[in-house]
Each structure stands twice: as C-alpha cells, then as structure tokens.
Coordinates of C-alpha atoms in Angstrom, one line a residue:
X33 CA -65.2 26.0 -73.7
X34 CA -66.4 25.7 -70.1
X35 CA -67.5 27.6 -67.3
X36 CA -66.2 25.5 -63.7
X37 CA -67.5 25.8 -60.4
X38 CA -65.6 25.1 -57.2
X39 CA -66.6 24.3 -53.7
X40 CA -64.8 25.3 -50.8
X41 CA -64.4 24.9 -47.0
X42 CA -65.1 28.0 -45.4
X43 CA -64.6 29.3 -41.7
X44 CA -63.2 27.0 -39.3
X45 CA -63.0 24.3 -41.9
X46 CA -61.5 26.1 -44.9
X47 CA -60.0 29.5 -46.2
X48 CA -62.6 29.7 -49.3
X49 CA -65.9 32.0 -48.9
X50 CA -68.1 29.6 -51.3
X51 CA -68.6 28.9 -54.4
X52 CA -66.1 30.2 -57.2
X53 CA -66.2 30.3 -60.8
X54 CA -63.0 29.3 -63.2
X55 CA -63.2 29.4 -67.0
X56 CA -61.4 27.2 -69.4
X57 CA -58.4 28.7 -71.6
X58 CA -57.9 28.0 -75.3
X59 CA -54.9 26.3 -73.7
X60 CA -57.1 24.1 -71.6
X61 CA -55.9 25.5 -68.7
X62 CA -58.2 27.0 -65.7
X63 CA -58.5 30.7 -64.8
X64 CA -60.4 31.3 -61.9
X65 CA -62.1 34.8 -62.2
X66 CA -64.0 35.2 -59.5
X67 CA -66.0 34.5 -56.0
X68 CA -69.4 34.0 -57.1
X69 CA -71.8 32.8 -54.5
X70 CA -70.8 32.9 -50.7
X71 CA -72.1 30.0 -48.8
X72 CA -71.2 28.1 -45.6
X73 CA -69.0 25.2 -46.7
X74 CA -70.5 24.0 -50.2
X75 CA -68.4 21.4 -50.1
X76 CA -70.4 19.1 -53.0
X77 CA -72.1 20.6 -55.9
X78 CA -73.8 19.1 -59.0
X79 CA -75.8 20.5 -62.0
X80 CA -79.0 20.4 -63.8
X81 CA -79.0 17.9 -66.6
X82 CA -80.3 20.4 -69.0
X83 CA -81.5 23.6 -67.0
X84 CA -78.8 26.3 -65.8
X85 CA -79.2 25.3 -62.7
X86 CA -76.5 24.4 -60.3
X87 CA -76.8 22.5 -56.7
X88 CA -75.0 23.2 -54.0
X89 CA -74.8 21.1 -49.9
X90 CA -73.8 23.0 -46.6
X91 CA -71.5 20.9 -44.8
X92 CA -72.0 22.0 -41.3
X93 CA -74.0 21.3 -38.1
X94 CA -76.9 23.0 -40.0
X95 CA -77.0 21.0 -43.4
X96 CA -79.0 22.4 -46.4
X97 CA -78.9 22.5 -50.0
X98 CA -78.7 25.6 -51.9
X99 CA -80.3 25.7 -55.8
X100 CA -78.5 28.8 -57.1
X101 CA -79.8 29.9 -61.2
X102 CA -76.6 30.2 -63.4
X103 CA -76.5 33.2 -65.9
X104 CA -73.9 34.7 -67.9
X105 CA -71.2 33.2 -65.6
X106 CA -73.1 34.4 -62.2
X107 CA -74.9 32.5 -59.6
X108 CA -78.2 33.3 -58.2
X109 CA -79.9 32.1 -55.2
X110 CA -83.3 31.0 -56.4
X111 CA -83.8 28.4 -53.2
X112 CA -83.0 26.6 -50.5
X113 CA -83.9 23.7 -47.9
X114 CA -82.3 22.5 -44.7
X115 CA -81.2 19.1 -44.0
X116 CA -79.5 17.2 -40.9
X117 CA -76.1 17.9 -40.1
X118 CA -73.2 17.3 -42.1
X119 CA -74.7 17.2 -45.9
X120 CA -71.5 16.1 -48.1
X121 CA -73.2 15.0 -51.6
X122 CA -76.1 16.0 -53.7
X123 CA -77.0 13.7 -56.8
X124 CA -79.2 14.7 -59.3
X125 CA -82.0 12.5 -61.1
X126 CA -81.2 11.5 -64.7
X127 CA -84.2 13.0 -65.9
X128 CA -83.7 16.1 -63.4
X129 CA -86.3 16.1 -61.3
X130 CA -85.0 15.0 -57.9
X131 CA -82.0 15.3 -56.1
X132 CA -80.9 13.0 -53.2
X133 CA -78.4 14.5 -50.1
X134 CA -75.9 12.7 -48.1
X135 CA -75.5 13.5 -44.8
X136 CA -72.6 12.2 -43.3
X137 CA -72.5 13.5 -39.8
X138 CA -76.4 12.8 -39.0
X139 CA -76.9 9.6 -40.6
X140 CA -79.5 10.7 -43.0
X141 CA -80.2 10.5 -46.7
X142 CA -82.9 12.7 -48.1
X143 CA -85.0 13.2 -51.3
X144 CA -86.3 16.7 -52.6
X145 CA -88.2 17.3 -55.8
X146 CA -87.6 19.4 -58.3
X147 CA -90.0 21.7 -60.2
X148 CA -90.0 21.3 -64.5
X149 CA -87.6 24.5 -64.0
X150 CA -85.0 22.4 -62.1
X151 CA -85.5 24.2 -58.3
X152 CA -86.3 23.1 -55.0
X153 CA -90.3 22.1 -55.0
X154 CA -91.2 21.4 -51.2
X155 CA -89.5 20.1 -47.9
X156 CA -86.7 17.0 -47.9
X157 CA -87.8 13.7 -47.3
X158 CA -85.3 12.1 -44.4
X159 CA -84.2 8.8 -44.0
X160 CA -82.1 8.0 -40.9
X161 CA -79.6 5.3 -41.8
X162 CA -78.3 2.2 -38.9
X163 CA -75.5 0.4 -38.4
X164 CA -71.7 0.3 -37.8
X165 CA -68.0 -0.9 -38.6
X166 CA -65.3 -2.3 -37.4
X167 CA -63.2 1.4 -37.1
X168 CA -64.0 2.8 -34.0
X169 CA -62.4 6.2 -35.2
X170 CA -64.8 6.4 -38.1
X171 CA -67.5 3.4 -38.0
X172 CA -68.9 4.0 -34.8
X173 CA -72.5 5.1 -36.7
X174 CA -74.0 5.3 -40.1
X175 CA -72.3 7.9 -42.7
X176 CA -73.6 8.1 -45.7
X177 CA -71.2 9.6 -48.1
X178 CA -73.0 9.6 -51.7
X179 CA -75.4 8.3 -53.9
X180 CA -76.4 8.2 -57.9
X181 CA -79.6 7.9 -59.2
X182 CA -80.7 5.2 -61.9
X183 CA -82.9 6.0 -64.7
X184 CA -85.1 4.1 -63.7
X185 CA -85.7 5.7 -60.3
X186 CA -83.5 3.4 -58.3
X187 CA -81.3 4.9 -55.2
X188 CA -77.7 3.3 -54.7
X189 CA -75.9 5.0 -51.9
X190 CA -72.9 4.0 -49.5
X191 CA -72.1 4.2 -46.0
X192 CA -68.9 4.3 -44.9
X193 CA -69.6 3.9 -40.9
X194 CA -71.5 0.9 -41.8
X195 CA -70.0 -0.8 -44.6
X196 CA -72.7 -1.0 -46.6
X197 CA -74.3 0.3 -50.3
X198 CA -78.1 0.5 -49.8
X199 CA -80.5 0.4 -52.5
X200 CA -84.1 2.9 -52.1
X201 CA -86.9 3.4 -55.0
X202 CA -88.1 7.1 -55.4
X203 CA -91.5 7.4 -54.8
X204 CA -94.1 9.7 -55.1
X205 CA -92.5 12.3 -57.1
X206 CA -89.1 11.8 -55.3
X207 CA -90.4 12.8 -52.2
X208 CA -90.2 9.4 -50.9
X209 CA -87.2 7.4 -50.2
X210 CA -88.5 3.2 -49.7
X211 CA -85.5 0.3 -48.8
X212 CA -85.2 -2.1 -51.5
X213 CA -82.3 -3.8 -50.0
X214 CA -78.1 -3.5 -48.6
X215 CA -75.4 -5.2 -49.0
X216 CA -72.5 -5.6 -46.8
X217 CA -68.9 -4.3 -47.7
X218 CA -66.0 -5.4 -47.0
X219 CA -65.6 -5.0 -43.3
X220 CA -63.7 -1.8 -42.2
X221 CA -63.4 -0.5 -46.1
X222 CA -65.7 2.5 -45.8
X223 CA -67.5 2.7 -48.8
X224 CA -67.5 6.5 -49.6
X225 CA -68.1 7.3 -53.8
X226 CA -69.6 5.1 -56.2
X227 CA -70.3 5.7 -60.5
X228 CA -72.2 3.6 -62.8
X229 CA -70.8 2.2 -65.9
X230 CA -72.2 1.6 -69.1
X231 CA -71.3 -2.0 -68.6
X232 CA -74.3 -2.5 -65.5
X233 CA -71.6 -2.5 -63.4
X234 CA -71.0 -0.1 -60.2
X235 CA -67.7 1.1 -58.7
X236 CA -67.2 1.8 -55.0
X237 CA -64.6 3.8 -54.2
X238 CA -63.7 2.6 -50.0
X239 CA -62.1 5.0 -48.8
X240 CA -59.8 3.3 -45.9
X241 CA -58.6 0.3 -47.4
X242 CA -57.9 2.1 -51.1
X243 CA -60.2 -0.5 -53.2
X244 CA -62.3 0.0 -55.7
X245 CA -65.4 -2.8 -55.2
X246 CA -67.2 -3.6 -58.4
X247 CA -70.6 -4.7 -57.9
X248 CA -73.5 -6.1 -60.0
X249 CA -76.8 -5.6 -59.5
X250 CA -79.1 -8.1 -60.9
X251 CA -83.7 -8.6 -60.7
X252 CA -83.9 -4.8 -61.9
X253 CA -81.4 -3.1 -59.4
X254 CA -83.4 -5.6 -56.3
X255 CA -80.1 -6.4 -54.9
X256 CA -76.4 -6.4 -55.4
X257 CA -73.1 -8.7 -56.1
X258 CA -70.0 -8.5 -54.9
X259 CA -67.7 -8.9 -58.4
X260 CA -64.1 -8.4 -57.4
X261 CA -62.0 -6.0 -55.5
X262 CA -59.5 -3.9 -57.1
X263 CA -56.7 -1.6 -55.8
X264 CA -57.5 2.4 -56.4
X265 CA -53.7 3.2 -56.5
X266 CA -50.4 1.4 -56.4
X267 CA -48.7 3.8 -54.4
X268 CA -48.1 2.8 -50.8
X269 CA -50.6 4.0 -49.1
X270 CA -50.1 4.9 -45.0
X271 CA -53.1 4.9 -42.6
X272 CA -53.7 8.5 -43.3
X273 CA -54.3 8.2 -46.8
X274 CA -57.4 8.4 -47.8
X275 CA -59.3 7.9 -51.1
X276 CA -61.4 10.5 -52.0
X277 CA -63.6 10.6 -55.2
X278 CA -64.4 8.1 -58.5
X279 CA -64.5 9.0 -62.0
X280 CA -65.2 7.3 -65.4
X281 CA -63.9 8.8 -68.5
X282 CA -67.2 9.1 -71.7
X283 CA -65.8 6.5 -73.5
X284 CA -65.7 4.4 -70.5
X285 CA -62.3 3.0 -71.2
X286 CA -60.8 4.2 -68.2
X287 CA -62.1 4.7 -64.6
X288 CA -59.4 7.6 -62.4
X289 CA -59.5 7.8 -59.0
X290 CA -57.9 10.2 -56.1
X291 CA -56.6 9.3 -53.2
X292 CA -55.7 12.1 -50.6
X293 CA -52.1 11.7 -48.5
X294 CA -50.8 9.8 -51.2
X295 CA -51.3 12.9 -53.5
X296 CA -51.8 10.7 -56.2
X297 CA -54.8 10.7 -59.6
X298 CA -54.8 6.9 -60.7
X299 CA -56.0 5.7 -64.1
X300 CA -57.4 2.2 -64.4
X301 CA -58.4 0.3 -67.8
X302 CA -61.8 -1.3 -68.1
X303 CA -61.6 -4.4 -69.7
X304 CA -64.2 -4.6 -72.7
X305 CA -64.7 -8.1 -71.8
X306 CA -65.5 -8.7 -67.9
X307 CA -65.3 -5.1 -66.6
X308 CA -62.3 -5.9 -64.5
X309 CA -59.7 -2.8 -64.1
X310 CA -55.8 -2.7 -64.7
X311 CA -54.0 0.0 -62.7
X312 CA -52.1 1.9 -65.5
X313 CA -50.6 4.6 -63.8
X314 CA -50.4 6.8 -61.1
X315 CA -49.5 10.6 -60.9
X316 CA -48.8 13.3 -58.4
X317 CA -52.2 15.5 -58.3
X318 CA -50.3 18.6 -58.8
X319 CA -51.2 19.7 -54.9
X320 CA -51.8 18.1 -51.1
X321 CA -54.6 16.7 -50.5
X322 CA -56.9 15.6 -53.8
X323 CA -60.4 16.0 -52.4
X324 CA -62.3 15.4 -56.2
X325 CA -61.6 16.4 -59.2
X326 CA -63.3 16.7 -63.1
X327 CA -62.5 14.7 -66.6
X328 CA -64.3 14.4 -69.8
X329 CA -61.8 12.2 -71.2
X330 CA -59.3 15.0 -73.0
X331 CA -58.8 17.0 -69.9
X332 CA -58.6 17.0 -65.9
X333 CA -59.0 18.6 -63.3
X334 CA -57.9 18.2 -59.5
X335 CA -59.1 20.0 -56.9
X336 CA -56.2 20.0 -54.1
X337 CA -57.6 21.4 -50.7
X338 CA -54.8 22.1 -48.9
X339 CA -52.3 23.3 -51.4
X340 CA -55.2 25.5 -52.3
X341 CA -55.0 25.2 -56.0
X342 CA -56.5 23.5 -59.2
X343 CA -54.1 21.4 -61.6
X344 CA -55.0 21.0 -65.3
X345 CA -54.3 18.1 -66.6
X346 CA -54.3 16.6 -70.7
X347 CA -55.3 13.1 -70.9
X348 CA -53.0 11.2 -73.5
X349 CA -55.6 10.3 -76.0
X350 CA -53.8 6.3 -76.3
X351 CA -53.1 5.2 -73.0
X352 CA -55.6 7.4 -70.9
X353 CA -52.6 9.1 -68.5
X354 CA -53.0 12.5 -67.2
X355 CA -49.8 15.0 -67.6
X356 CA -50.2 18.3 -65.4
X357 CA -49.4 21.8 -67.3
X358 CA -50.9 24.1 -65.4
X359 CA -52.1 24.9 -61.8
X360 CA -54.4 28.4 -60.5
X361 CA -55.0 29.2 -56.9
X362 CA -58.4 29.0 -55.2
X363 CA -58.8 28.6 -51.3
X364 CA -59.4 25.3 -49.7
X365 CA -61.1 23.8 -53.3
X366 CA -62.9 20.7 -52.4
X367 CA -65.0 20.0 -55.6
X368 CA -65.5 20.4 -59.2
X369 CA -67.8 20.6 -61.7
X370 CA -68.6 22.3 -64.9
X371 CA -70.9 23.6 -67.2
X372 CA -71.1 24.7 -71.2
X373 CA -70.1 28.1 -71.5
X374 CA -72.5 30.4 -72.6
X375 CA -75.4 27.6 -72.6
X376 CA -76.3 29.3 -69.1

C-alpha cells in the first residue's frame, strides 16, 4: 500500500489550500484523508529516492521550493529556498542529492544541493534561459517547463517558448548548472515534459501540437537526435487542447500520456526493437482537465483539476489499457505522486 500526495492550485489560481495526502484502498482505490501541508500553489512535487523526504515548487510571482520531512502520513516543513517567478517542476538527482526547478514564467532553471539527509543545503543556482517560438500567445520568451536528471549528472530540460530541449552538466556539488548543448524542436510544438527510457531514448511530450518527439542522445549525453515524431493521442484534438504530462510504465512496455481539453489518458506500445510507439488506446480521464497523473504499471492515477477529483484506474495486465473504477474529490489537483506506506 501507498501513501499519495497531491498538489493543488490555491487562491486565485485554484480552490485547493496545498498539499493533501490520499491513501491507497485494498481495492486500489484512493481515499483522500486529509489536508496536510498548506502552501501557495504546489503545483509540482517529487520525492526523495530513498529519504522520507518530499519536494514541493510554489507556482507564483514569488517562486520557491519547499522540502517538507514525511512521517507517519504527515508533512513537515524542514526548509525552504526562493526561486524566480513561476516555478512549475522540481526533478530530483538519481542519487538524491540535487534537485533542479523549472521556472516557467521567469525563464530560469536552477540547481540546489541537497544535504546526505535529502534537505535544501545552500541558495539556488539560476540560469536564465533565451529564445523564442513561433506562438506569439505562448512563445514570445523562454519557458522552461521540466527537466530529469541523468545518472551520470547530465541536465535534459525543455522549453516550450523556445522550442528547444537543452542539455547542462552539474557541477560543483549541483550548485552549478554549465550548457552542454540545445537542440531545436519542432517549430511551434512547445516541448513541455520529457522521461527517459531504459532503451537511451527520451520522450518529449509538446504540448501544442500533441506529439510525442523521441530523441537520442549520443557522445555521452553531448548532444541530441531527432528520432521520429509520434502522435500523444488519436482523439481530435482542438486548439485548446493541450497535453499535459508523460509517463512510462516499469516494465517499459508502454509509455501513457494526458492531454487536457481532450480529457483523454493515452497508452502507447514501445516497440522492443526500434523504440517506436503504437497508439493503443485512448480513454476518458475520469474528469476535465488531466493536468498529470501516477502509474506503476498495475494501477493509475489522474489528477483532473477542474472536475476537482482523482480517478483510479487498473491497468489490464495484457494490453496495458487503463479502466476507471473509482474517483474521490480533492480541490483543483494538479499533481501526483506517491510514496511506500509506512517506509516514512
């Protein structure tokens, strides 16, 4: 069993009042028990590799990111830094001693160590981004929208104002961010999630022209190849939808996407063979407005903002296809994560 967090939109962006926790039935199905940290708009978290430790951004025109101690199902603020404006995503380090904040209204990315206890060790290190796209209604400037961190130290992160996945080397304990190289995206596509699969390949997620972009990096993550572009959903898709987060199941059989408007979670096979994907199926999120949402492969769950609720899903164990069961309420949900119950 699990113990889930969820971020919300607060104040004039959301009804939630922070962070809330949900716990996992025998039936699978969420229960959400309780409000258990209020923060401004933590509309990203992410967690420790293996502290109880769980990472939280503040989406506003004051950006931070708040390192809350997990323990018997509560959250505790242990500390916190501010960052430039707009902070959407927090990545954490493989090996758990770094994180790395987008920010998508200022431009920035930022690096902040982490202590061997998995908590905020010193100020960020800021890195104002450059560049622009072809949407005047959202490419005007940089926004970078997230990031994952190699093993080995290496920094992918996209920009969807500029069209662009950029790759940085940590440095000096993390608290240096240096350019290795970008490449551009698709114009106008607005590269906003990316994941890493075991096959050395990385999916973009563009969030205005509903692709997935596979890219391969190659000289020890020194630059980047455009693969092939995939659709993230084969429902029709109006200018207002808009994709939203990218998952890959463990086994790596299946990557599931969201895309928001549509209302739709969509499963894709990866083929064993050239890591292309085959859209297998699309179904209704279970709510308005999919903003992210969790899998481990036997079950999921979507986080649908303006409903305000939480669908469970069970993954058919053959084809990969998600089949809603249940749905809770929480306000304004906007992200997902989870956590071994008890282990805190």
């Amino acid at each position: 069993m699990r113990d889930f967090w969820i971020g919300t939109y607060t104040a004039d962006a959301g009804s939630g009042l922070g962070i809330y926790r949900a716990v996992q039935e025998k039936d699978g199905a969420l229960c959400v028990t309780a409000l258990t940290a209020r923060q401004e708009s933590p509309s990203y978290l992410a967690v420790h590799p293996y502290r109880p430790v769980l990472y939280a951004v503040r989406e506003g025109r004051v950006g931070g990111v708040f390192c809350y101690e997990l323990d018997r199902g509560h959250a505790r603020l242990a500390s916190s830094t501010r960052l430039p404006e707009g902070a959407c995503h927090v990545a954490v380090a493989p090996e758990g001693d770094v994180l790395v904040i987008s920010s998508y209204d200022s431009g920035h990315i930022s690096s902040v160590a982490l202590d061997g206890g998995g908590l905020l060790s010193g100020p960020a290190a800021v890195v104002r981004m450059d560049g622009s796209g072809p949407r005047a209604d959202r490419q005007e400037g940089p926004h970078p929208h997230a990031a994952l961190i190699t093993p080995a130290g290496a920094v992918f992160s996209t920009d969807l104002g500029a069209d662009k996945v950029r790759i940085h080397n940590l440095a000096n304990g993390g608290r240096t961010l240096q350019p290795v190289c970008e490449v551009d995206m698709p114009p106008g596509c607005g590269p906003r999630h990316l994941v890493r699969h075991p096959n050395g390949l990385i999916y973009v997620l563009a969030e205005l022209t509903h692709t997935i972009i596979a890219l391969r990096p190659f000289r020890a993550a020194s630059g980047l190849d455009i693969v092939a572009v995939f659709p993230a959903t084969g429902v029709p898709t109006a200018a207002e939808s808009l994709c939203s987060a990218i998952k890959i199941s463990p086994d790596g059989q299946h990557i599931y996407t969201a895309t928001r408007g549509a209302d739709v979670i969509s499963t894709h096979r990866v083929s064993e063979r050239d890591g292309s994907l085959r859209l297998v199926s699309d179904v209704s999120s279970g709510g308005a407005w999919p903003r992210d949402f969790w899998t481990d492969g036997t079950w999921l769950y979507a986080a649908n903002e303006k409903s305000h609720t939480l669908a469970s899903f069970r993954i058919n164990p053959i084809n990969g296809i998600p089949s809603q069961f249940a749905e809770t309420a929480v306000p304004s949900p906007v992200c997902i994560v989870a956590t071994r119950a008890g282990s805190d």
